[in-house]
């Protein structure tokens, strides 16, 4: 392995961040320039949204269920077992729904984007596209970013809902609690700030997933090995960024919304 | 097309060192040089896919050196490019690949586009492959589809990057015939990067006869009537730029060794 000087390494990283920021800004700026490639957006929405639906539903349901199972014992000890609906709904809507859905979609779609675009780069298809007068940023990146943001928003809502259903199943079947009481408790405990926080996060995460996936794809070098590397890096970076950004977003929104 | 003292380096490696040459309208210029001498880079510079570090490039009368990417897309519409490995879009059929530029311009695939796609594929004798995917074609067929894609808009300038590289002699001859057909029937200007000297010599000593649809060997005295010239690069510099007669009589030892 070739060793590079710390200065070169730092320069490379700064340049990569600069390129990423440029790609992100251009992906949004292209929304105001024609053509818009609506058909590509719909196709991507289908691939990202509908394609991710089964795993998001499955993971959401069992996350809500296990949350109920794990907390039931503690709540029972304090005689507050009826609060289980509140606990599941707050956890799912504020944190687990957005983060888990984000990470799942990152694993599935950031990798897909990086490998697809990376393959196009190494086989000169991106150059061919530019040579044929098409801006790859408009044709390939912007539709993926818009579709991911849009679909992750709704996938998260769905994940929250099936998570609550998972909690309900445990409460009803295993804990023998009243289903109406669970739903009332879960529903009434949610306030505007909870829902707002839960819906801002998927928008940010969707943007991160698509831009990171596209960035690693568009900058892939070194043949099939390079594409493989780009795919792995895209998933790791997107997942880490989601976790880190989740903390800062939560902190920021709590301060802004004067949330207790 | 004019190159004026063009310099280009990738990282620490100088690829082009003060390259100057011109391509008059209607002429085909064959670019030679050992691997890494900057031949393919020159084609990418012509398309504006890569920007020079210094010097000036005029393409179809426009200075592309400082041109914005948005403006370059319009100019690229007047240039056709055949990439080294064809660079066909692997997720699109032959029909969609060839029609790509037209569907991007018009938004939909209509009867008029279909007619032009068939016409273009007929030119390369591959009309029967319309609904096949690039992976279902042989290497030679892919190159011919790439030619069909490049010529569908009747561009004023054609760029060929090793169109016969890695092909058997029979298929190579077919490709060269198609390039000559473009030169002699449609009078396109073209830059041809190749490693096969025999291809360029065939082009300099033959002409395409549209009546018989075959190549015709020219008498020795008429070689200079063919709009064909040669450019040889060595370590990023032009060491020869002239017609076949000058090339045959050169005293430069490197060139003599190269063409022998």
XYZ file of C-alpha atoms in Angstrom:
520
model
C 0.000 0.000 0.000
C 1.267 3.428 -0.954
C 1.832 5.846 1.929
C 0.799 9.462 1.422
C 1.889 12.493 3.411
C -0.506 13.914 6.040
C -0.750 17.143 4.020
C -1.826 15.282 0.898
C -4.256 13.210 2.947
C -5.792 16.347 4.503
C -6.016 18.025 1.085
C -7.749 14.970 -0.366
C -10.308 14.930 2.431
C -11.012 18.677 2.186
C -11.391 18.343 -1.573
C -13.779 15.408 -1.138
C -15.918 17.433 1.294
C -15.898 20.341 -1.162
C -16.962 18.039 -4.009
C -19.699 16.529 -1.845
C -21.061 19.961 -0.918
C -20.991 21.015 -4.581
C -22.832 17.858 -5.638
C -25.440 18.366 -2.903
C -26.036 22.006 -3.824
C -26.225 21.242 -7.544
C -28.663 18.407 -6.945
C -31.026 20.943 -5.354
C -30.218 23.781 -7.762
C -31.185 21.549 -10.700
C -34.764 21.590 -9.432
C -35.027 25.101 -10.808
C -33.516 24.255 -14.221
C -35.130 22.389 -17.075
C -35.454 19.531 -17.909
C -36.767 18.015 -14.670
C -36.806 14.312 -15.607
C -40.115 13.550 -13.889
C -40.206 10.009 -15.343
C -36.804 9.243 -13.777
C -38.043 10.600 -10.438
C -41.099 8.333 -10.544
C -38.932 5.346 -11.498
C -36.548 6.037 -8.634
C -39.433 6.579 -6.219
C -40.712 3.152 -7.178
C -37.293 1.545 -6.737
C -36.542 3.290 -3.455
C -39.981 3.522 -1.916
C -41.939 0.512 -3.068
C -38.803 -1.630 -3.139
C -38.000 -0.806 0.493
C -41.555 -1.254 1.712
C -41.372 -4.929 2.839
C -38.229 -4.557 4.944
C -39.354 -1.245 6.444
C -42.706 -2.734 7.471
C -41.099 -5.872 8.860
C -38.398 -4.073 10.836
C -40.811 -1.379 12.058
C -43.302 -3.948 13.323
C -40.791 -6.018 15.220
C -39.014 -2.963 16.623
C -42.303 -1.747 18.136
C -42.979 -5.249 19.414
C -39.593 -5.741 21.051
C -39.786 -2.263 22.551
C -43.022 -3.274 24.271
C -41.567 -6.592 25.453
C -38.379 -5.002 26.818
C -40.071 -2.160 28.673
C -43.076 -4.087 29.986
C -41.107 -5.622 32.842
C -39.752 -2.288 34.088
C -43.082 -0.510 33.745
C -44.839 -3.313 35.602
C -42.401 -2.957 38.488
C -43.474 0.675 38.881
C -47.133 -0.130 38.298
C -47.183 1.896 35.103
C -47.802 -0.839 32.555
C -50.617 1.231 31.040
C -48.041 3.737 29.845
C -46.619 1.219 27.410
C -48.483 2.817 24.471
C -46.946 6.194 25.278
C -43.461 4.733 25.492
C -43.728 2.877 22.204
C -45.261 5.805 20.327
C -42.750 8.392 21.578
C -39.779 6.100 20.911
C -40.989 5.137 17.462
C -42.091 8.563 16.265
C -39.181 10.592 17.634
C -36.232 8.241 17.253
C -36.539 4.658 16.152
C -38.862 5.176 13.199
C -36.734 7.800 11.408
C -33.340 6.345 12.360
C -34.053 2.691 11.648
C -35.850 3.452 8.390
C -32.997 5.758 7.413
C -30.361 3.122 8.105
C -32.343 0.438 6.276
C -32.829 2.615 3.224
C -29.154 3.632 3.397
C -28.117 -0.023 3.366
C -30.388 -0.800 0.486
C -30.320 2.325 -1.649
C -27.091 4.242 -0.945
C -25.261 1.058 -1.951
C -27.462 0.657 -5.018
C -26.851 4.221 -6.131
C -23.094 4.029 -5.540
C -22.756 0.764 -7.455
C -25.010 1.802 -10.330
C -23.418 5.208 -10.861
C -19.935 3.827 -10.140
C -20.362 1.194 -12.858
C -21.494 3.899 -15.247
C -18.415 5.972 -14.426
C -15.895 3.175 -14.948
C -17.511 2.064 -18.226
C -17.466 5.676 -19.501
C -21.278 5.824 -19.632
C -21.259 9.063 -17.637
C -18.789 10.587 -20.116
C -20.973 9.302 -22.953
C -23.985 10.944 -21.350
C -22.152 14.256 -21.155
C -20.925 13.809 -24.721
C -24.531 13.271 -25.810
C -25.474 16.617 -24.289
C -27.092 15.406 -21.041
C -26.080 16.685 -17.615
C -25.616 13.542 -15.446
C -26.257 15.625 -12.339
C -29.709 16.513 -13.638
C -30.505 13.136 -15.134
C -29.076 10.841 -12.457
C -28.435 12.674 -9.183
C -31.375 15.078 -8.771
C -34.106 12.449 -9.391
C -32.467 10.134 -6.848
C -32.203 12.862 -4.211
C -35.783 14.077 -4.628
C -37.226 10.563 -4.725
C -35.292 9.421 -1.651
C -36.341 12.457 0.411
C -39.964 12.065 -0.671
C -40.183 8.322 -0.165
C -38.249 8.179 3.113
C -40.724 10.673 4.556
C -43.643 8.334 3.877
C -41.715 5.168 4.691
C -40.957 6.631 8.116
C -44.624 7.401 8.753
C -45.447 3.840 7.789
C -42.684 2.471 9.975
C -44.022 4.475 12.946
C -47.483 3.122 12.347
C -46.507 -0.534 12.068
C -44.183 -0.064 15.059
C -47.208 1.000 17.089
C -49.059 -2.011 15.724
C -46.189 -4.232 16.853
C -46.423 -2.745 20.350
C -50.161 -3.273 20.287
C -49.753 -6.910 19.372
C -47.438 -7.518 22.358
C -49.667 -5.520 24.713
C -52.790 -7.367 23.672
C -51.506 -10.908 23.150
C -48.693 -11.211 25.677
C -49.485 -8.580 28.331
C -53.273 -8.911 28.127
C -53.782 -5.126 28.059
C -56.772 -3.349 26.601
C -56.193 -2.416 22.960
C -58.225 0.803 23.136
C -56.325 1.934 26.199
C -53.046 1.274 24.386
C -54.096 3.283 21.338
C -55.519 6.163 23.368
C -52.385 6.319 25.432
C -50.136 6.131 22.381
C -52.103 8.710 20.413
C -52.717 11.267 23.151
C -49.146 11.336 24.357
C -47.954 12.635 20.986
C -47.663 16.415 20.735
C -46.803 18.646 17.781
C -43.100 18.715 18.684
C -42.867 14.910 18.602
C -44.466 14.644 15.197
C -42.523 17.589 13.797
C -39.219 16.104 14.969
C -40.174 12.715 13.581
C -40.943 14.181 10.177
C -37.982 16.562 9.842
C -35.497 13.772 10.393
C -36.464 11.591 7.396
C -36.154 14.619 5.115
C -32.591 15.213 6.296
C -31.722 11.519 6.297
C -33.142 11.022 2.815
C -31.007 13.851 1.526
C -27.912 12.361 3.205
C -28.577 8.850 1.848
C -29.034 9.961 -1.761
C -26.254 12.541 -1.903
C -23.735 10.233 -0.204
C -24.694 7.320 -2.478
C -24.481 9.464 -5.597
C -21.250 11.136 -4.480
C -19.421 7.854 -3.967
C -20.832 6.529 -7.239
C -19.872 9.567 -9.290
C -16.358 9.627 -7.825
C -15.695 5.869 -8.149
C -12.304 5.081 -9.674
C -10.358 1.912 -10.355
C -12.656 -0.514 -12.171
C -14.883 -3.051 -10.480
C -12.773 -3.011 -7.328
C -13.302 0.747 -7.106
C -17.043 0.298 -7.528
C -17.085 -2.244 -4.688
C -15.125 0.153 -2.480
C -17.463 3.034 -3.329
C -20.487 0.889 -2.457
C -19.137 -0.042 0.965
C -18.033 3.515 1.717
C -21.433 4.877 0.729
C -23.303 2.603 3.153
C -20.866 3.174 6.024
C -20.731 6.961 5.555
C -24.490 7.348 5.120
C -25.220 5.212 8.207
C -22.678 7.030 10.372
C -23.903 10.426 9.199
C -27.496 9.461 9.987
C -26.588 8.473 13.553
C -24.479 11.597 14.125
C -26.929 13.951 12.460
C -29.758 12.411 14.473
C -28.110 13.518 17.698
C -27.513 17.089 16.520
C -30.961 17.393 14.946
C -32.620 16.169 18.133
C -30.583 18.575 20.229
C -31.254 21.472 17.870
C -34.976 20.844 17.537
C -35.385 20.414 21.286
C -33.871 23.851 21.802
C -35.771 25.484 18.957
C -39.123 23.962 19.878
C -38.545 24.586 23.612
C -39.184 20.909 24.067
C -39.206 19.270 27.480
C -10.992 22.695 -34.892
C -7.827 24.242 -33.494
C -5.542 23.370 -30.584
C -3.207 26.209 -29.574
C -0.357 25.367 -27.216
C -2.500 23.121 -24.998
C -1.032 21.904 -21.705
C -2.616 19.410 -19.353
C -1.458 17.500 -16.278
C -3.201 14.940 -14.074
C -1.818 15.149 -10.529
C 1.937 15.351 -11.069
C 1.955 13.772 -14.539
C 2.086 16.015 -17.588
C -0.109 14.458 -20.277
C -0.007 17.165 -22.948
C 2.896 19.585 -23.296
C 2.140 22.415 -25.668
C 0.059 20.549 -28.256
C -0.891 22.609 -31.315
C -2.640 21.407 -34.458
C -5.692 22.146 -36.541
C -8.346 20.073 -38.278
C -9.849 21.713 -41.372
C -13.527 21.126 -42.160
C -14.175 17.834 -43.965
C -10.814 16.301 -43.047
C -10.138 13.173 -41.016
C -7.061 13.217 -38.832
C -5.649 9.987 -37.403
C -3.980 10.354 -33.990
C -1.146 7.979 -33.197
C 1.110 7.512 -30.240
C 2.125 4.912 -27.702
C -0.239 4.169 -24.805
C -0.427 7.115 -22.414
C 0.730 9.684 -24.960
C -2.508 11.683 -24.565
C -4.541 10.642 -27.617
C -7.817 9.883 -25.845
C -7.321 12.942 -23.660
C -7.310 15.112 -26.784
C -10.769 13.777 -27.685
C -12.047 14.498 -24.182
C -10.615 18.020 -24.444
C -12.454 18.558 -27.725
C -15.717 17.622 -26.027
C -14.929 19.780 -23.016
C -15.114 16.731 -20.727
C -11.669 17.775 -19.488
C -10.393 21.356 -19.279
C -6.828 22.250 -20.299
C -4.444 23.804 -17.760
C -3.192 26.252 -20.379
C -3.695 27.005 -24.061
C -6.766 27.501 -26.223
C -9.108 25.071 -27.995
C -11.464 26.160 -30.749
C -14.190 23.700 -31.722
C -16.602 24.425 -34.581
C -15.504 28.044 -34.379
C -16.119 28.442 -30.632
C -13.525 28.843 -27.917
C -14.401 26.086 -25.450
C -11.551 26.779 -23.044
C -13.579 29.050 -20.766
C -17.007 27.790 -21.787
C -19.468 26.873 -19.026
C -20.741 23.286 -18.786
C -24.276 24.470 -19.654
C -23.051 26.012 -22.931
C -20.902 22.977 -23.675
C -23.985 20.733 -23.714
C -25.321 22.687 -26.698
C -21.992 22.476 -28.532
C -21.701 18.733 -27.846
C -24.970 18.317 -29.741
C -22.972 19.147 -32.883
C -20.272 16.562 -32.137
C -20.498 12.770 -32.291
C -18.252 10.574 -30.165
C -17.516 6.867 -30.367
C -15.918 5.744 -27.107
C -13.132 3.207 -26.733
C -15.373 0.506 -25.201
C -18.501 1.819 -26.952
C -19.942 3.193 -23.657
C -23.465 2.142 -24.582
C -26.015 2.501 -21.771
C -26.302 -1.089 -20.604
C -29.801 -0.705 -19.156
C -31.207 0.602 -22.462
C -31.934 -1.319 -25.645
C -30.104 -0.622 -28.897
C -33.121 1.398 -30.053
C -33.073 3.521 -26.882
C -29.302 3.943 -27.033
C -29.327 5.171 -30.617
C -32.367 7.377 -30.018
C -30.964 8.762 -26.759
C -29.954 12.187 -28.004
C -33.196 12.704 -29.925
C -35.467 11.579 -27.081
C -33.567 13.883 -24.728
C -34.236 16.772 -27.130
C -37.878 15.962 -27.920
C -38.960 14.358 -24.668
C -40.755 11.384 -26.258
C -39.936 8.596 -28.698
C -42.158 9.240 -31.735
C -42.408 7.894 -35.302
C -39.986 10.467 -36.646
C -37.337 9.402 -34.126
C -38.031 5.735 -34.866
C -37.445 6.362 -38.558
C -34.144 8.108 -37.870
C -33.040 5.332 -35.498
C -33.722 2.729 -38.173
C -31.923 4.843 -40.769
C -28.896 5.180 -38.523
C -28.843 1.471 -37.713
C -29.262 0.629 -41.382
C -26.131 2.663 -42.049
C -24.162 0.331 -39.774
C -26.146 -2.691 -41.016
C -27.632 -3.525 -37.631
C -31.305 -2.733 -38.082
C -32.236 -6.178 -36.798
C -30.760 -5.500 -33.351
C -33.262 -2.763 -32.385
C -34.676 -4.488 -29.320
C -31.522 -6.175 -28.078
C -29.522 -4.998 -25.082
C -25.821 -4.123 -25.473
C -24.850 -7.203 -23.453
C -26.434 -9.368 -26.158
C -24.186 -7.920 -28.890
C -20.644 -8.819 -29.903
C -17.811 -6.290 -29.433
C -17.880 -5.292 -33.093
C -21.649 -4.866 -33.095
C -21.422 -2.667 -30.012
C -18.925 -0.400 -31.797
C -21.240 -0.181 -34.788
C -24.185 0.719 -32.541
C -21.962 3.366 -30.930
C -21.282 4.754 -34.425
C -25.023 4.745 -35.168
C -25.635 6.632 -31.911
C -22.932 9.157 -32.757
C -24.152 9.903 -36.281
C -27.907 10.010 -35.721
C -27.958 13.816 -35.480
C -25.568 14.188 -38.439
C -22.911 15.944 -36.363
C -20.398 18.271 -37.986
C -17.487 16.695 -36.142
C -16.945 13.026 -35.271
C -14.517 11.694 -32.677
C -13.507 8.033 -32.721
C -11.571 6.609 -29.775
C -9.874 3.374 -30.899
C -12.966 2.155 -32.760
C -11.182 -0.980 -33.972
C -9.282 -1.744 -30.755
C -9.513 -5.389 -29.732
C -11.536 -6.418 -32.779
C -10.740 -9.090 -35.347
C -9.446 -7.898 -38.774
C -12.745 -8.519 -40.587
C -14.787 -6.521 -38.078
C -12.090 -3.827 -38.004
C -12.367 -3.443 -41.767
C -16.149 -3.095 -41.474
C -15.717 -0.309 -38.904
C -13.095 1.473 -41.040
C -15.417 1.239 -44.036
C -18.156 2.913 -42.003
C -15.798 5.703 -40.925
C -14.732 6.224 -44.538
C -18.347 6.206 -45.643
C -18.981 9.063 -43.210
C -15.926 10.919 -44.504
C -16.532 10.471 -48.222
C -20.332 10.513 -48.378
C -21.259 12.997 -45.630
C -17.959 14.982 -45.664
C -17.697 15.048 -41.853
C -14.603 16.263 -40.062
C -13.221 13.578 -37.788
C -10.504 12.829 -35.264
C -9.596 9.160 -35.140
C -7.513 7.718 -32.339
C -6.065 4.382 -33.343
C -3.199 2.002 -32.722
C -3.646 0.271 -36.055
C -1.486 1.974 -38.674
C -2.943 -0.184 -41.424
C -6.407 1.302 -40.761
C -5.151 4.849 -41.260
C -3.131 3.894 -44.348
C -6.211 2.211 -45.811
C -8.126 5.422 -45.198
C -5.405 7.492 -46.856
C -5.108 5.304 -49.921
C -8.754 4.363 -50.537
C -12.054 6.101 -50.932
C -15.590 4.924 -50.363
C -17.641 4.433 -53.493
C -21.332 4.975 -52.630
C -22.465 3.382 -55.907
C -20.816 0.025 -55.264
C -20.949 0.447 -51.464
C -17.310 -0.647 -51.359
C -13.837 0.786 -50.906
C -11.861 1.704 -54.014
C -8.061 1.823 -54.050
C -6.756 5.130 -55.352
C -3.891 5.407 -57.819
C -0.645 6.389 -56.106
C -0.738 9.959 -57.447
C -4.161 10.656 -55.940
C -3.330 9.861 -52.303
C -3.159 13.544 -51.412
C -6.658 14.145 -52.796
C -8.110 12.231 -49.871
C -8.976 14.540 -46.935
C -6.837 12.541 -44.547
C -3.902 13.512 -42.340
C -1.794 11.992 -39.570
C -0.748 13.333 -36.187
C 1.783 11.526 -34.039
C 2.209 12.267 -30.333
C 5.243 11.457 -28.259
C 5.346 12.129 -24.524
C 2.613 14.718 -24.786
C 4.104 16.575 -27.750
C 3.238 16.578 -31.440
C 6.146 15.067 -33.382
C 4.391 14.797 -36.720
C 1.414 16.492 -38.376
C 0.936 16.001 -42.114
C -0.425 13.868 -44.931
C 0.492 10.323 -45.938
C 3.147 11.390 -48.450
C 5.032 13.487 -45.888
C 4.737 10.624 -43.418
C 6.177 8.136 -45.898
C 9.162 10.422 -46.604
C 9.899 11.565 -43.055
C 13.500 11.377 -41.895
C 12.631 11.405 -38.200
C 14.013 8.185 -36.738
C 11.339 7.804 -34.052
C 8.554 8.155 -36.621
C 10.222 5.813 -39.083
C 10.588 3.232 -36.369
C 6.982 3.816 -35.266
C 5.493 3.292 -38.722
C 7.780 0.475 -39.758
